[in-house]
XYZ file of C-alpha atoms in Angstrom:
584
model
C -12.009 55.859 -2.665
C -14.645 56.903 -5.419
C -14.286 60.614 -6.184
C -12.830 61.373 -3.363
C -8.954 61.571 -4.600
C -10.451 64.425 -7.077
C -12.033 66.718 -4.755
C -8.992 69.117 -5.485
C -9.672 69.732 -9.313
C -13.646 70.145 -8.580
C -15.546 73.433 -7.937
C -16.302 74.292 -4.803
C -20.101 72.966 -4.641
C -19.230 69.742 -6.082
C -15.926 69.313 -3.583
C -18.420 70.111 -0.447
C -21.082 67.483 -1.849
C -17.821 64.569 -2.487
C -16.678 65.662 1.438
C -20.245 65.409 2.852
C -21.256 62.020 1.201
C -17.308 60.481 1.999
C -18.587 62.165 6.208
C -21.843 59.585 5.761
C -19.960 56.769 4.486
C -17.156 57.019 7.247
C -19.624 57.757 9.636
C -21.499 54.792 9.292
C -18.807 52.251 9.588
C -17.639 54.044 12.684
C -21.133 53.426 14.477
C -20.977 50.039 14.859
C -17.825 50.869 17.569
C -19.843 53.551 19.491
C -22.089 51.712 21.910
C -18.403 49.579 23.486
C -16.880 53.202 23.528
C -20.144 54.083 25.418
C -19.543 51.507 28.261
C -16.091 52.243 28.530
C -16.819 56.086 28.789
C -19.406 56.160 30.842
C -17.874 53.571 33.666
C -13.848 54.379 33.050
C -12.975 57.264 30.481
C -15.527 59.532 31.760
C -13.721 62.505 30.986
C -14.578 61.757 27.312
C -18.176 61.923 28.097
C -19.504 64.201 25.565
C -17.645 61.950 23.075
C -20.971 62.468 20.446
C -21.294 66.095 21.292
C -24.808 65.312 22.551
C -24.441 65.778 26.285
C -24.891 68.927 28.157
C -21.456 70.361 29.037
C -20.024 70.335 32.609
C -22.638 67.134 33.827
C -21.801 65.258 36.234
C -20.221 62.223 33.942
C -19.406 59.533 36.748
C -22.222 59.106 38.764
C -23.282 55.511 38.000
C -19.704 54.895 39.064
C -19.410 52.981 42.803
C -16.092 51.148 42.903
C -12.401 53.359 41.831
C -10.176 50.850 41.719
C -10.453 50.537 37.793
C -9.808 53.970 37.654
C -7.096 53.864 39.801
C -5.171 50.875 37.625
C -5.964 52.635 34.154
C -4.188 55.767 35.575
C -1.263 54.399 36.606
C -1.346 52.737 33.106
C -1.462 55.869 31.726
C 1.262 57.606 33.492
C 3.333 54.637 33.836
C 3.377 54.232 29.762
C 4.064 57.850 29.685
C 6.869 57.896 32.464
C 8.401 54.176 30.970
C 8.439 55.291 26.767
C 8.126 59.069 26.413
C 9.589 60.994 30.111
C 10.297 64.473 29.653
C 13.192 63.930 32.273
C 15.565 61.664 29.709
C 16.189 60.521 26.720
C 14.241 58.512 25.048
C 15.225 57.681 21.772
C 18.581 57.682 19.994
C 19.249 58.208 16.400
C 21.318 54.931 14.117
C 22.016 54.864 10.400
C 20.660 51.055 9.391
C 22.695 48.314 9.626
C 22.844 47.403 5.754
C 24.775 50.995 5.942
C 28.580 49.782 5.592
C 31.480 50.430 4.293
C 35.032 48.596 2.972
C 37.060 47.824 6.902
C 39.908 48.883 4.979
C 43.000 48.787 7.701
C 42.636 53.000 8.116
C 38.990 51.943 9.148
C 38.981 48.884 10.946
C 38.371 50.169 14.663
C 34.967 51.367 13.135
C 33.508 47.936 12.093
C 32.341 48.868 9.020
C 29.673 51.086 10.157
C 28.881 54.182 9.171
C 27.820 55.269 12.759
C 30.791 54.605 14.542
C 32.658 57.453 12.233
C 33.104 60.580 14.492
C 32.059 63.061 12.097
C 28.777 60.677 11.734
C 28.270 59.837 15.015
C 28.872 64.000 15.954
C 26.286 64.583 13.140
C 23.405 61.785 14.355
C 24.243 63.285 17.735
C 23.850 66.793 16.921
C 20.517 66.049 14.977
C 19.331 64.262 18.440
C 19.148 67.407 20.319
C 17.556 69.582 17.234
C 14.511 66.713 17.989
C 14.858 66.830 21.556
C 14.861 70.721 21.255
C 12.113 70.823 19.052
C 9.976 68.583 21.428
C 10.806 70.976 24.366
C 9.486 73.852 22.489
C 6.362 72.209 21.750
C 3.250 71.017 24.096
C 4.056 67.211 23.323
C 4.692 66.068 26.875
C 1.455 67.402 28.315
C -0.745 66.546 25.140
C 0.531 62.883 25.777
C -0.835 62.190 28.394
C -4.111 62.900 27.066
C -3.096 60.687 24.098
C -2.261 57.594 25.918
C -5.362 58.105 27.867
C -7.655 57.790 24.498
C -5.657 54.663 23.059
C -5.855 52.766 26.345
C -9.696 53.496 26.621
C -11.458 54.006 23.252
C -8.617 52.153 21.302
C -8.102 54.316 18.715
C -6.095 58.077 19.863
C -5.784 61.317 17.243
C -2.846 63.756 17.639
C -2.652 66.536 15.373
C 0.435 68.418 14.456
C 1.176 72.510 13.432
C 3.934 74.274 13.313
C 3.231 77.830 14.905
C 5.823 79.596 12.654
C 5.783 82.749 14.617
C 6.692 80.974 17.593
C 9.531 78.506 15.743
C 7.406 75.486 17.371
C 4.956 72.612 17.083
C 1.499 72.845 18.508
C 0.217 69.178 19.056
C -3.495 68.630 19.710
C -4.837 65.802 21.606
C -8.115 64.958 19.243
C -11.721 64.238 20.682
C -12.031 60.642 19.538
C -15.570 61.640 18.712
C -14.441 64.206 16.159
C -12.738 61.568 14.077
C -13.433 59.070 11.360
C -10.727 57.496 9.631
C -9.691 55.323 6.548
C -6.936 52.892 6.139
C -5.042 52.216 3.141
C -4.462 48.703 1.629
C -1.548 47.770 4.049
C -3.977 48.373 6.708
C -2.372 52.409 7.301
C -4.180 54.975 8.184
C -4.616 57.566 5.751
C -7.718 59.412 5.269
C -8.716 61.196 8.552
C -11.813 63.224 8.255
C -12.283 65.662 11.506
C -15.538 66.862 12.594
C -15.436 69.792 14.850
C -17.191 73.067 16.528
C -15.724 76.437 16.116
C -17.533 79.863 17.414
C -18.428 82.465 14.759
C -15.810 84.416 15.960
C -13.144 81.869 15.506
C -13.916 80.684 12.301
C -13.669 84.204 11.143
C -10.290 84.330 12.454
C -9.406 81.387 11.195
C -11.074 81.507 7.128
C -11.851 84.388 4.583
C -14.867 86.056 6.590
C -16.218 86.491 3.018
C -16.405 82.257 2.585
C -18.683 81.898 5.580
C -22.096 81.686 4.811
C -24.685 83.988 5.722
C -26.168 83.218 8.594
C -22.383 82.793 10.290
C -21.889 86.281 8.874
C -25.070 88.006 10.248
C -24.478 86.123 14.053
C -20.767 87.760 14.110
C -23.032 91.045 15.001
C -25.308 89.438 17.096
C -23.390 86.589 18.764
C -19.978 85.797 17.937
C -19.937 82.752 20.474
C -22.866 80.909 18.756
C -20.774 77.677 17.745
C -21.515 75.982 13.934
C -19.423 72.233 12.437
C -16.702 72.406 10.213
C -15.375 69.089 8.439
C -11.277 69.015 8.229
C -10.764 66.439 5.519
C -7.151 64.740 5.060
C -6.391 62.110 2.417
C -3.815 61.090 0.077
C -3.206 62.782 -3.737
C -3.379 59.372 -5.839
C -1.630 61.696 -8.796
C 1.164 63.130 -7.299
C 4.252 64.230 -9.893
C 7.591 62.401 -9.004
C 11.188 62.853 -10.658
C 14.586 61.037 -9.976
C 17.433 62.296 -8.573
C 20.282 60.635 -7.341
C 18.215 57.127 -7.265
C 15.731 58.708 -5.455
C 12.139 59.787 -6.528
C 11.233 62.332 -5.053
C 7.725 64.688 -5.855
C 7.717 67.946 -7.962
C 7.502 71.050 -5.499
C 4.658 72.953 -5.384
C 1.360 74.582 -3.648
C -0.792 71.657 -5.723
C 1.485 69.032 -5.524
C 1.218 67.657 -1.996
C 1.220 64.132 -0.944
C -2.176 65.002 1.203
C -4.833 66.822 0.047
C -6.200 69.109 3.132
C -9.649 70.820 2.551
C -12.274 72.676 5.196
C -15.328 73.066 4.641
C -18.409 74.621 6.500
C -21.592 71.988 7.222
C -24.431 73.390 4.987
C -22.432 75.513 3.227
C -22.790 74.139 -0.293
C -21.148 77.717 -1.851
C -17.613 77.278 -0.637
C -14.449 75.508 0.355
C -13.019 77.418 3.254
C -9.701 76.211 2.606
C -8.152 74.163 -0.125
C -4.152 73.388 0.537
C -1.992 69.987 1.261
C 0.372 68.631 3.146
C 4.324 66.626 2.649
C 2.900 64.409 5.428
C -0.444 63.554 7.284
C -0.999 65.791 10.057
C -2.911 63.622 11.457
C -1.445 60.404 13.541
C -3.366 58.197 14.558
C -2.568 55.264 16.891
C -4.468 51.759 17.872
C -3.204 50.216 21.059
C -4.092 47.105 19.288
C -4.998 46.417 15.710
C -8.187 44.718 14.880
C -9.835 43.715 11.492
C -11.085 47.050 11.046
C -10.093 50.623 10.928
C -10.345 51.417 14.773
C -8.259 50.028 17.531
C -9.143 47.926 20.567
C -8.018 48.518 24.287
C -7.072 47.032 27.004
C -9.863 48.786 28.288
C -11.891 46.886 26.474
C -10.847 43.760 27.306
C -11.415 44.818 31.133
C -15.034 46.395 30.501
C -17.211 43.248 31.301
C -14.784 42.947 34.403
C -15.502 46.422 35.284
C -19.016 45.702 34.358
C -19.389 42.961 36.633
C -17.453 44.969 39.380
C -19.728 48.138 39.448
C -22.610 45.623 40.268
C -20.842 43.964 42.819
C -20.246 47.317 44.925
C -22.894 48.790 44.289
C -24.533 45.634 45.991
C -22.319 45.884 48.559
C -23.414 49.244 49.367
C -26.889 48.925 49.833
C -25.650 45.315 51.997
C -24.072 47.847 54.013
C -26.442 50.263 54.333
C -29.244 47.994 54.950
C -26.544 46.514 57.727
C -26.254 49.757 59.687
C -29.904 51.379 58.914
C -31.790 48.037 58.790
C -35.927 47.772 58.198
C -37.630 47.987 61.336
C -40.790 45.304 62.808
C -42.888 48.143 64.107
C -46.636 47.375 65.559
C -48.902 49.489 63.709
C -49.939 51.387 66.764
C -46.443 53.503 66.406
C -46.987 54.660 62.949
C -45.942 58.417 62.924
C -44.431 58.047 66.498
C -41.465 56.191 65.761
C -37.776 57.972 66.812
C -34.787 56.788 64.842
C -32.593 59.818 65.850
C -29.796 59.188 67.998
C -30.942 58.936 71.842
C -34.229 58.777 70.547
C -36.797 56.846 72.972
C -39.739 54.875 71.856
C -42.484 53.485 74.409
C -44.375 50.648 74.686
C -46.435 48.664 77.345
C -46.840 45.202 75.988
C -43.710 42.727 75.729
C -44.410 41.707 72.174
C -44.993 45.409 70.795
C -40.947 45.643 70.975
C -39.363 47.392 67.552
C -36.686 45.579 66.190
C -33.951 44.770 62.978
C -34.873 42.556 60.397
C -31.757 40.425 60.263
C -30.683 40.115 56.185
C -27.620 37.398 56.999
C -25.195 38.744 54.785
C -21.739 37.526 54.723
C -19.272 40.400 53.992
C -16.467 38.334 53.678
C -17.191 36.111 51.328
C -18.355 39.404 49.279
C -15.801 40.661 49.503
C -13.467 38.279 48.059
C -15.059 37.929 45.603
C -14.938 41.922 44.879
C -11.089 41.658 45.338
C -10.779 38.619 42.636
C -12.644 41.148 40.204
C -10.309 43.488 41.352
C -7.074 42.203 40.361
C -7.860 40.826 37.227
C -8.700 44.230 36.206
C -5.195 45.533 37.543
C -3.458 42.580 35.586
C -5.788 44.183 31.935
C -4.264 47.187 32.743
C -0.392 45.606 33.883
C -0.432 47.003 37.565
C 1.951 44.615 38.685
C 4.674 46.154 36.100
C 4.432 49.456 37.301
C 3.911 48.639 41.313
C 6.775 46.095 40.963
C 9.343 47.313 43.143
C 6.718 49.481 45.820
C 5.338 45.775 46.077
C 8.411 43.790 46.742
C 9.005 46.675 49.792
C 5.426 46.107 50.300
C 6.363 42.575 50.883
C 9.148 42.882 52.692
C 11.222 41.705 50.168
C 14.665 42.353 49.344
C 15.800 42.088 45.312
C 19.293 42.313 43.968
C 19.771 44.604 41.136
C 19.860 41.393 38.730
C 16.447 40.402 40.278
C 14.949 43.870 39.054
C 16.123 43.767 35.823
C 14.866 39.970 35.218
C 11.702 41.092 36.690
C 11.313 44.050 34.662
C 12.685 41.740 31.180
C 9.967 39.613 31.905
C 7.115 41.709 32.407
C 8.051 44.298 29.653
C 7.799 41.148 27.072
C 4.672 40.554 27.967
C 3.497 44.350 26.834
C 6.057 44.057 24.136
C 3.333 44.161 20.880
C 1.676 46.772 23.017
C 5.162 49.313 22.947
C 5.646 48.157 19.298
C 2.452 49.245 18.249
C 3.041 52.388 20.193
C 6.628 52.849 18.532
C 5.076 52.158 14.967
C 2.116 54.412 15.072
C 2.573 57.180 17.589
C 6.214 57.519 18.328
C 7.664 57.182 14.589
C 5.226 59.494 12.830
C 5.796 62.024 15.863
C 9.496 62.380 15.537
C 9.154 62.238 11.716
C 6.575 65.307 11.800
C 9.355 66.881 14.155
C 12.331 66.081 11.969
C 10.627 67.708 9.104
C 8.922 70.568 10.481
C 12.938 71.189 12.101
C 13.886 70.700 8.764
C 11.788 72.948 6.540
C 12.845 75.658 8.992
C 16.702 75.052 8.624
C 17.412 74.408 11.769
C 18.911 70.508 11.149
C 22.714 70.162 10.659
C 23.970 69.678 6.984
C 25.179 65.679 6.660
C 29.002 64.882 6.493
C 30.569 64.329 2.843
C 30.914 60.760 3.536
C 27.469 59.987 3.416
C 26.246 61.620 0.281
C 26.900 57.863 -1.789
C 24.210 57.060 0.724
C 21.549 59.399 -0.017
C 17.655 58.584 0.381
C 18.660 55.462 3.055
C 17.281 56.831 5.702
C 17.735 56.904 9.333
C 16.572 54.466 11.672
C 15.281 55.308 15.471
C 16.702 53.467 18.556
C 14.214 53.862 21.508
C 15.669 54.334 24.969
C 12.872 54.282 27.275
C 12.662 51.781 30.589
C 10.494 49.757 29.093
C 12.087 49.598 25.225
C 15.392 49.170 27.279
C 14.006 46.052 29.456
C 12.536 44.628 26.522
C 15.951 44.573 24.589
C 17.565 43.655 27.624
C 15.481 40.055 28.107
C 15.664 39.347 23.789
C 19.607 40.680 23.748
C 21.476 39.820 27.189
C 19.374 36.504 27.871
C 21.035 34.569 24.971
C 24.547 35.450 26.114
C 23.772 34.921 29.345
C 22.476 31.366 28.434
C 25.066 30.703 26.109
C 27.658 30.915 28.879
C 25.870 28.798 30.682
C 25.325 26.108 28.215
C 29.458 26.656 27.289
C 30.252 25.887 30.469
C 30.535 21.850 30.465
C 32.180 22.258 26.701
C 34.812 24.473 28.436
C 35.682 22.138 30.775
C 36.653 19.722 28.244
C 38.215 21.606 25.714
C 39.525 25.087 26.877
C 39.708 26.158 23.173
C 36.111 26.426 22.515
C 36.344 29.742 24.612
C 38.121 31.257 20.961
C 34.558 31.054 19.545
C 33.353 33.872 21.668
C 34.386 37.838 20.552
C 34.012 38.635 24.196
C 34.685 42.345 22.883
C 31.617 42.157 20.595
C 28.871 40.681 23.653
C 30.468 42.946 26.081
C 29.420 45.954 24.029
C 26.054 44.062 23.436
C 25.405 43.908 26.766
C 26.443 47.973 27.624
C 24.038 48.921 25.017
C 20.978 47.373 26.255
C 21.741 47.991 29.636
C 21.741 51.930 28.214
C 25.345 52.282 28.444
C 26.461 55.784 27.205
C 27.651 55.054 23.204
C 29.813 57.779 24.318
C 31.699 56.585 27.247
C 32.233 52.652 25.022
C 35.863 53.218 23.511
C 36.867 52.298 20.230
C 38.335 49.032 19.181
C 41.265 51.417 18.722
C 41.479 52.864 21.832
C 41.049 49.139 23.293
C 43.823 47.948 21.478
C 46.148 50.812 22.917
C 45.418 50.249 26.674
C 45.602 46.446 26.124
C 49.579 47.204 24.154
C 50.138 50.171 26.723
C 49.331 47.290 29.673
C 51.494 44.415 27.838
C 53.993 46.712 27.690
C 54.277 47.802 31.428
C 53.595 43.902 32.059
C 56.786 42.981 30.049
C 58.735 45.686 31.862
C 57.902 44.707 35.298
C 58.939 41.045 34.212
C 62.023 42.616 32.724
C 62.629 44.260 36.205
C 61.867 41.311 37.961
C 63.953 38.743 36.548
C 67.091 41.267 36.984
C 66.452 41.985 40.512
C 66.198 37.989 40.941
C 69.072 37.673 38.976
C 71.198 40.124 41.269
C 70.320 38.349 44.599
C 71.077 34.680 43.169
C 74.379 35.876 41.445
C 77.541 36.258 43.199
C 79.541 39.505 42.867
C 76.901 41.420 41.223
C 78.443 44.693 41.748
C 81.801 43.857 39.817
C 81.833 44.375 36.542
C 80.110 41.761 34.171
C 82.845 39.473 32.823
C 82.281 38.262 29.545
C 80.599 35.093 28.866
C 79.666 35.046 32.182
C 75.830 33.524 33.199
C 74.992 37.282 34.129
C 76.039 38.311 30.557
C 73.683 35.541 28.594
C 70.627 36.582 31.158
C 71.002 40.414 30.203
C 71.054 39.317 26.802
C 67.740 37.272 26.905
C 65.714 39.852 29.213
C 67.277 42.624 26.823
C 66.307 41.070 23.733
C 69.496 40.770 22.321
C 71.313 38.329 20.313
């Protein structure tokens, strides 16, 4: 990273120089991506248009734009990815300790399976931190700066979302980047973490926002004469290669203070060589970035991208079809010469002539619409499969259709086409969904608002906590890799149970019937406890015995003479009460 890790220690003019040569080198290798984010801009993600802050605002970005349909399908993308991961209206995610998280199933704690989680204190304390996230997400603008996101990483590839807390307000401001405000970096494990952020602010604003006295001159004098005249500012954010660690508890953890930060976060002014507007760091990038798919270099690719030539090819083929059909009902005219200027196209319009052949008619351009238009709808629907139509329209399609699917039928349906945009949602979880509800946990955190953890899991300090996503399409993907193999092992038991009954003591049914009410999203809450299990099953043996008990007397009294005399001793009634009594 050259000098770049050191731009904290320098003086301010040499820190501004290292930011503004590190801009030129990261703005280079992001060029050769701009003219494919230029197609798919200009004939899809249009609302990005001044992506290179070179277009006059408010244009008119879509007008070499003359079939929808794209559109159409990458919307319901959008909003279907939104509605199926991250819905405002449920829960989406679930908090788990990891599995290598046990403990000794001594006898006091065997209906708990030697998991931490299924302690109530634990499981109270996971669940209580679950709605400190969920409350923390509610107070922020996550769920409508989302959409926004989802919309950049399905079109450009590569999607931005910055993270503050607005202490005043106890909440998290997210902010849906311009993808043509950002450059970024990636680590060695191909991470991103260097995000440099090239932006516009008025004169007002960035005296609001820095020491007035930083700004440089000419920002100063136009605060007088027009505070709305806008100037750049680089935000760079990158890691501290020297950061100061101790151990504790088997832990390192880093030395606390102002200068100590894992990310180094400085502002600067473009062409102001005098100053750094703002030197400071960060625990965690602020930044997160997320590539629908990952490529060989820094920036993402799209499905988007994959459609583009499709959309390409499209766009062509109606606009075509539009001047076929305008030609079709305003044709070119055979007009004799002698009617120049007198001609009447208007409706009810009359021309004259005297002479047979002097007639003014159609030029006939034989165009088949039909076959046209197949081929337009071909184009058509292999767009909407780049951009998994089918998934979202499943079920409005089947009553489309006429069809009528049993619940099973939906949810193989659903398994099946959720595993095919199963590295998509992964990708999502590990880039956008993680690093958002980490930058929630800690912001919730620093402002002591999480619950204190139970005694019991202090031996387990620095483990961690592991995520458990819960939305429609996480749930249908767990469903087809978790259910399928019991449901295929039964079958495949089947013939083996048929010839040796026994084989059926293999199978915890217990264990795969809880497997199956998890992925199916089965409340955690309303599965009971091996304990509780054991008690109905000894409360129900119990009733069984003493309706057998009851039974066999009642038999007994009908089938024995002189039941209402006294039982004689060594009688057949006397050795029966013994045996349904239990005694000797």
């Amino acid at each position: 990273m050259g000098q770049l890790s050191e731009v904290w220690k320098m003086k301010d003019t040499e820190a501004v120089d290292e930011i503004t040569k590190h801009q030129g080198y990261l703005e280079a290798i992001r060029r050769d991506y701009e003219p494919l984010w230029q197609d798919v801009i200009d004939y899809l993600a249009y609302d990005r248009y001044n992506f290179l802050q070179n277009q006059q605002r408010g244009k008119k970005a879509n007008i070499n734009v003359f079939d929808g349909s794209p559109i159409a399908a990458w919307n319901l993308l959008v909003n279907g990815m939104q509605g199926n991961t991250v819905s405002q209206a449920q829960r989406w995610f679930t908090l788990t300790l990891p599995n290598v998280i046990t403990f000794p199933r001594t006898s006091a704690m065997r209906q708990y399976n030697g998991r931490l989680d299924d302690i109530p204190e634990v499981k109270m304390w996971l669940e209580a931190k679950e709605e400190v996230l969920y409350s923390g997400f509610q107070r922020s603008n996550f769920y409508s700066e989302i959409n926004t996101d989802i919309r950049d990483a399905s079109s450009i590839g590569t999607a931005t979302l910055y993270a503050e807390e607005d202490i005043p307000g106890s909440k998290t401001n997210f902010i849906s980047v311009d993808p043509g405000q950002v450059w970024i970096a990636e680590n060695r494990y191909g991470v991103v973490d260097t995000v440099f952020r090239k932006f516009k602010l008025t004169a007002r604003s960035a005296a609001q926002m820095f020491d007035k006295e930083l700004l440089s001159q000419t920002i100063q004098t136009q605060l007088e004469r027009n505070p709305y005249t806008e100037y750049d500012f680089i935000h760079a954010c990158f890691p501290r290669d020297d950061q100061e660690m101790y151990f504790e508890n088997g832990v390192f953890k880093p030395k606390i203070g102002k200068n100590n930060k894992a990310f180094v976060s400085i502002y600067i002014e473009v062409g102001n060589k005098e100053h750094v507007l703002r030197k400071d760091g960060y625990d965690r990038m602020p930044y997160a970035v997320w590539r629908w798919r990952k490529t060989s270099g820094p920036y993402g690719w799209s499905c988007a991208m994959d459609a583009i030539i499709d959309i390409l090819k499209l766009n062509v083929m109606s606009k075509t079809m539009l001047n076929a059909a305008q030609l079709a009902v305003e044709p070119p005219l055979m007009v004799h010469k002698k009617f120049q200027g007198k001609v009447r196209m208007n409706p009810r319009g009359r021309n004259y002539y005297e002479k047979e052949d002097e007639k003014i008619y159609p030029v006939n351009q034989g165009v088949n619409f039909a076959i046209a238009e197949d081929r337009e709808e071909k184009v058509r629907q292999i767009i909407k499969d780049h951009f998994n139509v089918d998934f979202f329209m499943m079920l409005s399609k089947a009553a489309m259709e006429g069809r009528q699917l049993t619940v099973p039928q939906v949810m193989e349906m659903q398994g099946e086409k959720a595993s095919v945009m199963m590295p998509t949602v992964g990708q999502m979880i590990a880039e956008r969904l993680q690093p958002i509800i980490d930058i929630i946990d800690s912001l919730e955190t620093e402002a002591g608002r999480m619950p204190d953890p139970p005694e019991i899991l202090m031996p387990f300090a620095g483990q961690g906590i592991e995520v458990d996503y819960m939305g429609p399409l996480a749930m249908a993907q767990k469903r087809i890799l978790k259910t399928q193999g019991i449901y295929q092992g039964i079958g495949a038991l089947d013939p083996m149970l048929k010839i040796d009954p026994q084989a059926a003591d293999l199978i915890d049914v217990d264990e795969a019937t809880r497997e199956i009410l998890k992925v199916s999203g089965w409340p955690s809450k309303a599965i009971r406890t091996a304990d509780q299990v054991q008690a109905i099953r000894d409360a129900r043996a119990q009733a069984q015995a003493e309706a057998q008990q009851a039974a066999m007397i009642e038999m007994a009294a009908k089938n024995l003479p002189n039941v209402s005399k006294a039982v004689e001793p060594g009688s057949p009634l006397e050795a029966l009460g013994k045996i349904v009594g239990g005694g000797g």
